[in-house]
PDB file of C-alpha atoms in Angstrom:
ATOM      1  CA  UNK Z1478      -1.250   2.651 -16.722  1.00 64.00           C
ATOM      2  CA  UNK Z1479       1.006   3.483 -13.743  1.00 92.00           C
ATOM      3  CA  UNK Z1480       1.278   0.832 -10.921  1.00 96.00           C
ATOM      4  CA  UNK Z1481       2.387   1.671  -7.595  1.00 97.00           C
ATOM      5  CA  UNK Z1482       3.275  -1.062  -4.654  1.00 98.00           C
ATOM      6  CA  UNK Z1483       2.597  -0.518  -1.182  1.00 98.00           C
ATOM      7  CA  UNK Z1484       3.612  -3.459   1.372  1.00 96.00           C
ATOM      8  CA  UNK Z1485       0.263  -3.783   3.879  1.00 95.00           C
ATOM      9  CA  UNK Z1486       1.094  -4.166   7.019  1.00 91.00           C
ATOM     10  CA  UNK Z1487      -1.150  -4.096  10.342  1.00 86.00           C
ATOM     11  CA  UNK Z1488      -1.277  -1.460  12.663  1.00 87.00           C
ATOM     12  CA  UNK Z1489      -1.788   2.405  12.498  1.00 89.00           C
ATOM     13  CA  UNK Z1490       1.555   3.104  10.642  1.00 86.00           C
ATOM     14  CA  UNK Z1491       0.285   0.499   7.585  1.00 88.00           C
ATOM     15  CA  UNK Z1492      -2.802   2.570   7.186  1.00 92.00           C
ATOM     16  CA  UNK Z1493      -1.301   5.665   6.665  1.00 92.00           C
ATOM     17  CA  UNK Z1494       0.960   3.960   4.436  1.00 93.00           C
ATOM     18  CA  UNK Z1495      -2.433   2.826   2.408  1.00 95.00           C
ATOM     19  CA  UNK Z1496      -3.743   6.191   2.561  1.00 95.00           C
ATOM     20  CA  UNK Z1497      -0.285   8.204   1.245  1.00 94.00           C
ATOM     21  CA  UNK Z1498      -0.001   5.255  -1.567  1.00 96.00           C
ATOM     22  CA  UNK Z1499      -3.891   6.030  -2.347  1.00 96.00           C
ATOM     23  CA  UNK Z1500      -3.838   9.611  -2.827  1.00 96.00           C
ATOM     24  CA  UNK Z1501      -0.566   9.119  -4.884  1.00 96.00           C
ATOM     25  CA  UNK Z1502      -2.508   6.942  -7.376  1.00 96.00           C
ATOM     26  CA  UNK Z1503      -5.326   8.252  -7.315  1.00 96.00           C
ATOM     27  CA  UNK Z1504      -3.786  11.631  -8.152  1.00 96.00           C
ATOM     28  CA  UNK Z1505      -1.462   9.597 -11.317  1.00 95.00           C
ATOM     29  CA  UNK Z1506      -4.136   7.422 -12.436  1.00 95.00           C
ATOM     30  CA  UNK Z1507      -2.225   4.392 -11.004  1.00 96.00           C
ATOM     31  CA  UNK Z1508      -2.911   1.121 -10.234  1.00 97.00           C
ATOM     32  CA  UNK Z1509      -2.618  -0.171  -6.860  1.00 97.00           C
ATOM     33  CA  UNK Z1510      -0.689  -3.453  -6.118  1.00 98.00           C
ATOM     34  CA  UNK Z1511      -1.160  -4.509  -2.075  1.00 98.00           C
ATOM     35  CA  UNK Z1512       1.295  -6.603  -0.967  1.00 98.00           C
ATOM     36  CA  UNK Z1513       1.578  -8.556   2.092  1.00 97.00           C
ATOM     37  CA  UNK Z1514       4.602 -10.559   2.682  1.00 96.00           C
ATOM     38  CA  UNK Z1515       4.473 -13.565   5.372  1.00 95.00           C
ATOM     39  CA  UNK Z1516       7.622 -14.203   6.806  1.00 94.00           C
ATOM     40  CA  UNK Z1517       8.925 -18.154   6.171  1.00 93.00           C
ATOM     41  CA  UNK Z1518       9.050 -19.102   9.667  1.00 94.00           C
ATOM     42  CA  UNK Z1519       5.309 -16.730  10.673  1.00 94.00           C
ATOM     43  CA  UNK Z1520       4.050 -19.381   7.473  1.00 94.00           C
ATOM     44  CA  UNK Z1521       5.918 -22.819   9.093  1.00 93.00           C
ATOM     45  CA  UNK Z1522       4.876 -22.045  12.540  1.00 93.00           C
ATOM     46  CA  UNK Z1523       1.235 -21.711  11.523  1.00 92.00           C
ATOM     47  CA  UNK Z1524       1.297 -24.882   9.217  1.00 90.00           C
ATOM     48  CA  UNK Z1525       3.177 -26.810  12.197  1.00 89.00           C
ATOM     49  CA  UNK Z1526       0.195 -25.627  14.478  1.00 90.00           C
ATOM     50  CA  UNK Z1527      -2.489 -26.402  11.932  1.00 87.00           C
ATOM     51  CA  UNK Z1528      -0.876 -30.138  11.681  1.00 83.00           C
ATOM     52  CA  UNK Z1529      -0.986 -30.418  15.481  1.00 84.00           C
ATOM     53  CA  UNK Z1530      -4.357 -30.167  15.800  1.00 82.00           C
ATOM     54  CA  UNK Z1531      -4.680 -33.721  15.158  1.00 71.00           C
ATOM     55  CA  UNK Z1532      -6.938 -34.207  12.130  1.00 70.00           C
ATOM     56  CA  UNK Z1533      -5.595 -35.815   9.256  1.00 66.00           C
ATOM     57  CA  UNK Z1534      -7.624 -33.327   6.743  1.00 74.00           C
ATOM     58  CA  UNK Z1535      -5.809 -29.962   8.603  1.00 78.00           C
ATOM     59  CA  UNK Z1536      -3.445 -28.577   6.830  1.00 86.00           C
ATOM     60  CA  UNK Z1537      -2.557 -25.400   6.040  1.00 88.00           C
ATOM     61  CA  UNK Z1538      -1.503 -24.370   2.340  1.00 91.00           C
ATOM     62  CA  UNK Z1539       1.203 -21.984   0.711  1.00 92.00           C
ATOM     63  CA  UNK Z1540      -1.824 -20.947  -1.266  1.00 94.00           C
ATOM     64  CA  UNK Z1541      -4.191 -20.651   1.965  1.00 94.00           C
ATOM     65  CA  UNK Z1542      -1.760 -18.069   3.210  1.00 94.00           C
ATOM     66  CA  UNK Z1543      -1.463 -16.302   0.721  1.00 95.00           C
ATOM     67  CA  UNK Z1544      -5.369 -16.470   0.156  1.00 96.00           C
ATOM     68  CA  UNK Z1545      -5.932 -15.422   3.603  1.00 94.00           C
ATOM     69  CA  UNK Z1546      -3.142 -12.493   3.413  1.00 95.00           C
ATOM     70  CA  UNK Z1547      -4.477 -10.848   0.201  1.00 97.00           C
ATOM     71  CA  UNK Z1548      -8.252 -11.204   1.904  1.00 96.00           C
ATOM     72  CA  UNK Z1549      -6.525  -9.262   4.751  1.00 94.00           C
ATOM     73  CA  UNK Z1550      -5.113  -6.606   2.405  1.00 96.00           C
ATOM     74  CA  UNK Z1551      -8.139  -5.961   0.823  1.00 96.00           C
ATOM     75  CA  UNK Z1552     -10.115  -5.780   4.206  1.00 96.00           C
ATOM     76  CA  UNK Z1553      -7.334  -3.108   5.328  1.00 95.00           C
ATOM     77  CA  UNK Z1554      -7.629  -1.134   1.773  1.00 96.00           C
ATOM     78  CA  UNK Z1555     -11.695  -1.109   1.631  1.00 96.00           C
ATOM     79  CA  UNK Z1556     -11.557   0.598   4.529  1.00 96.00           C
ATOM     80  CA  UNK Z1557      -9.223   2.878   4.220  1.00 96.00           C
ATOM     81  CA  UNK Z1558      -9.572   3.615   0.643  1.00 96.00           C
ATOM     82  CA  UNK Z1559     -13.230   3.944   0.965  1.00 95.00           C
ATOM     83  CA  UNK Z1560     -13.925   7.067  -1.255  1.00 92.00           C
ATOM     84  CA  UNK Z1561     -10.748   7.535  -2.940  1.00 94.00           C
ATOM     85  CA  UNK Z1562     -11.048   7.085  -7.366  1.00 94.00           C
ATOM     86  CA  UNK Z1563      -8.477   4.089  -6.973  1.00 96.00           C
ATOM     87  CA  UNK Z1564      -7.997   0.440  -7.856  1.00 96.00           C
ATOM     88  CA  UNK Z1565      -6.418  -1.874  -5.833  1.00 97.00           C
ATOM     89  CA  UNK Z1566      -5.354  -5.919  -6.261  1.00 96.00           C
ATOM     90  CA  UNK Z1567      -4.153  -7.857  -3.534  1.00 97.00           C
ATOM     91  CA  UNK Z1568      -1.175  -9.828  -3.613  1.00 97.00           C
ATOM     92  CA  UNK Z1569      -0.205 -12.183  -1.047  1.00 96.00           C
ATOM     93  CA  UNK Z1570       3.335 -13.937  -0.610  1.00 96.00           C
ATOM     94  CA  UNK Z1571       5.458 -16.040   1.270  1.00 96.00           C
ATOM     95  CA  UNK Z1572       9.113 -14.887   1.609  1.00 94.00           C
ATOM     96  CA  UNK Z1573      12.309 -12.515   3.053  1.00 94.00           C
ATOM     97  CA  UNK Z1574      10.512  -9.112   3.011  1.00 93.00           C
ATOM     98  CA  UNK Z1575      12.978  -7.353   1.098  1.00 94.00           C
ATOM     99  CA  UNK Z1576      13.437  -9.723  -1.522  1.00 96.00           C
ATOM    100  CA  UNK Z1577       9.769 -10.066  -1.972  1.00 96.00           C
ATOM    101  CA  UNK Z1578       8.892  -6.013  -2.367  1.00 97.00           C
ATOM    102  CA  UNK Z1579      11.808  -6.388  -5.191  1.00 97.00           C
ATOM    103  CA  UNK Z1580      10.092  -9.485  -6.986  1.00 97.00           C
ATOM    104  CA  UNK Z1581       6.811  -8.762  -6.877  1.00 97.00           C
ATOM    105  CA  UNK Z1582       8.070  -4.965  -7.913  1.00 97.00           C
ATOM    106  CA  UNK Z1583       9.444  -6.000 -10.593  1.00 97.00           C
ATOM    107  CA  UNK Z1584       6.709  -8.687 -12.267  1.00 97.00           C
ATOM    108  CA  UNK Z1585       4.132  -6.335 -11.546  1.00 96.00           C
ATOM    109  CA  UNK Z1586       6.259  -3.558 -13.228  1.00 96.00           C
ATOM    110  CA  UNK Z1587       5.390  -1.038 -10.718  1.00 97.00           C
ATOM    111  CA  UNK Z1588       6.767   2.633 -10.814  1.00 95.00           C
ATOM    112  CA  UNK Z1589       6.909   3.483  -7.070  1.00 97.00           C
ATOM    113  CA  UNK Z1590       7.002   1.642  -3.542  1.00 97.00           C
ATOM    114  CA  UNK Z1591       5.709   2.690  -0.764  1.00 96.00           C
ATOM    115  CA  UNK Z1592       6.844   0.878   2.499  1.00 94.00           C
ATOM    116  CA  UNK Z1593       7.369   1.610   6.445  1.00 88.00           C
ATOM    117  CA  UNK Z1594      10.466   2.649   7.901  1.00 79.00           C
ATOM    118  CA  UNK Z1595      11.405   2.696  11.793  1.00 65.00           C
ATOM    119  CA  UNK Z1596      11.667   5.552  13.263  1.00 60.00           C
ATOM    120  CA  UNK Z1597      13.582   8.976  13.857  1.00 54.00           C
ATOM    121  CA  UNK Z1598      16.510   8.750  16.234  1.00 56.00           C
ATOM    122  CA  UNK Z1599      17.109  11.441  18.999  1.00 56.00           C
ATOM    123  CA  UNK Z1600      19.176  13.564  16.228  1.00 55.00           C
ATOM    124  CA  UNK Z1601      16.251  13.579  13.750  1.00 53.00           C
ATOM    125  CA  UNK Z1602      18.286  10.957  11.191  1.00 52.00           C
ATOM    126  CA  UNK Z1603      15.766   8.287   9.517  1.00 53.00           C
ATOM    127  CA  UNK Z1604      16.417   4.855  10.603  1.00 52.00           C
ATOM    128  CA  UNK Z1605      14.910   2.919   7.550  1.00 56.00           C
ATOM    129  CA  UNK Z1606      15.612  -0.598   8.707  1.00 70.00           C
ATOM    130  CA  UNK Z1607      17.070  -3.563   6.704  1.00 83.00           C
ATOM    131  CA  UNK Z1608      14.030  -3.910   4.258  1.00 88.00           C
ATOM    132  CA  UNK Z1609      13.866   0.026   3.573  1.00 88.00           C
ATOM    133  CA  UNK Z1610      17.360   0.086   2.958  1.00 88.00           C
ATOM    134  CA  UNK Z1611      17.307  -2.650   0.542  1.00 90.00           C
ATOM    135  CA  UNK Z1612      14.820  -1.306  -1.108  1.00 94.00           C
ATOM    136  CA  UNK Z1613      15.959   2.069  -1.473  1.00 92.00           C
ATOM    137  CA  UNK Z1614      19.253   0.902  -2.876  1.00 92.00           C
ATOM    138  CA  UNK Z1615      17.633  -1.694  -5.045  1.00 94.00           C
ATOM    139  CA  UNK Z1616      14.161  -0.291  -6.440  1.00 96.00           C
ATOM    140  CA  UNK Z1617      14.907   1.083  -9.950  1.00 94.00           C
ATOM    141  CA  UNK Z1618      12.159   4.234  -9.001  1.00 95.00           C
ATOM    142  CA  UNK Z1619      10.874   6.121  -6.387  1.00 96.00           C
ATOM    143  CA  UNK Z1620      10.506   4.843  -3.141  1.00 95.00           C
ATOM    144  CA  UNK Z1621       7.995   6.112  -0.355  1.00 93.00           C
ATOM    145  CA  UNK Z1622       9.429   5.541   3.470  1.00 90.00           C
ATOM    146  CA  UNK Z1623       6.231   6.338   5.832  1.00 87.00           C
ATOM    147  CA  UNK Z1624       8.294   6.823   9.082  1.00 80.00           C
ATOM    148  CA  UNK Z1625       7.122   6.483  12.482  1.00 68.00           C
ATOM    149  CA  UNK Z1626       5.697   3.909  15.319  1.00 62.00           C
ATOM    150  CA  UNK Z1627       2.428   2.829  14.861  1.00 50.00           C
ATOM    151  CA  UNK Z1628       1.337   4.611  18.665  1.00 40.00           C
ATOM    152  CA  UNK Z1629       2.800   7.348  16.613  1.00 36.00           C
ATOM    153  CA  UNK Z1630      -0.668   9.644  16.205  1.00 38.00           C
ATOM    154  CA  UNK Z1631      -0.377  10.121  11.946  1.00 37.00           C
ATOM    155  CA  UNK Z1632       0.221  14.325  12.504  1.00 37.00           C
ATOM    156  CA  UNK Z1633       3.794  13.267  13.842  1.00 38.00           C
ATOM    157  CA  UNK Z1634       4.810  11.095  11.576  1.00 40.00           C
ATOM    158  CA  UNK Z1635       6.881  11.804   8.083  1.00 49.00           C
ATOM    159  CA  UNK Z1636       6.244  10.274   4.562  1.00 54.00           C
ATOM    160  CA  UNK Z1637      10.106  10.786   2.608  1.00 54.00           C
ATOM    161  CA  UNK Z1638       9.756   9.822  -1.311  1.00 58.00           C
ATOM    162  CA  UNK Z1639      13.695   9.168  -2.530  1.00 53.00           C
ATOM    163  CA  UNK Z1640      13.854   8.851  -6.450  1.00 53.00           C
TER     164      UNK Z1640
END
């Protein structure tokens, strides 16, 4: 079975990402992998504020975060997946972005990412970003760079696949 990666991300720009990735496996027979990545200091920030509260019993867990980002991904992929012949698996991590797409790429043993880029500048070049870029020159497959801002309305906004 094919397995395809898409990083979930909030906003309008991560659910077209969702729906491109799902019509690409469900069109391949592939599996889904949804990954949300947590940036280090987003995760240290939350546990220091979950500490402050005061109570010696709050705390807040590697593995609640990543619990609580994979219930997010699937919350994001019901709903925009809803009648599309796909399956789907959340996985949550903590991490650099980049790094983590790669990793979880490669354990997983997907065949193709699909990820967010930035924008078009005034000339019409892509602007992929740092974790695009990596990505692209790092992912042994194809890689799917949903461009645009997410107050972009979707019928603007360009999906380029690089191989």
């Amino acid at each position: 079975m094919n397995h395809a990666l898409v990083v979930v991300t909030p906003g309008e720009r991560g659910r077209r990402l969702l729906r491109e990735a799902g019509e690409y496996a469900a069109a391949t027979d592939a599996e889904l992998v949804l990954l949300t990545v947590i940036p280090e200091q987003e995760f240290e920030e939350k546990r220091r504020a979950v500490a402050g509260i005061g109570s010696s019993d709050a705390v807040y867990t590697l593995e609640q975060a990543e619990e609580s980002a994979e219930r997010g991904a699937m919350a994001l992929a019901d709903e925009e997946l809803a009648g599309v012949d796909v399956s789907y698996r959340p996985v949550g991590t903590i991490g650099r972005e980049a790094a983590a797409i790669l990793d979880v790429a490669r354990a997983e043993g997907v065949d193709h990412v699909f990820l967010g880029g930035r924008k078009r500048s005034p000339t019409g070049k892509a602007l992929f970003g740092d974790v695009a870029q990596t990505v692209l020159l790092s992912f042994d497959g194809p890689v799917t760079v949903v461009m645009g801002e997410d107050a972009v309305d979707s019928s603007t906004s360009d999906a380029n696949t690089v191989a």
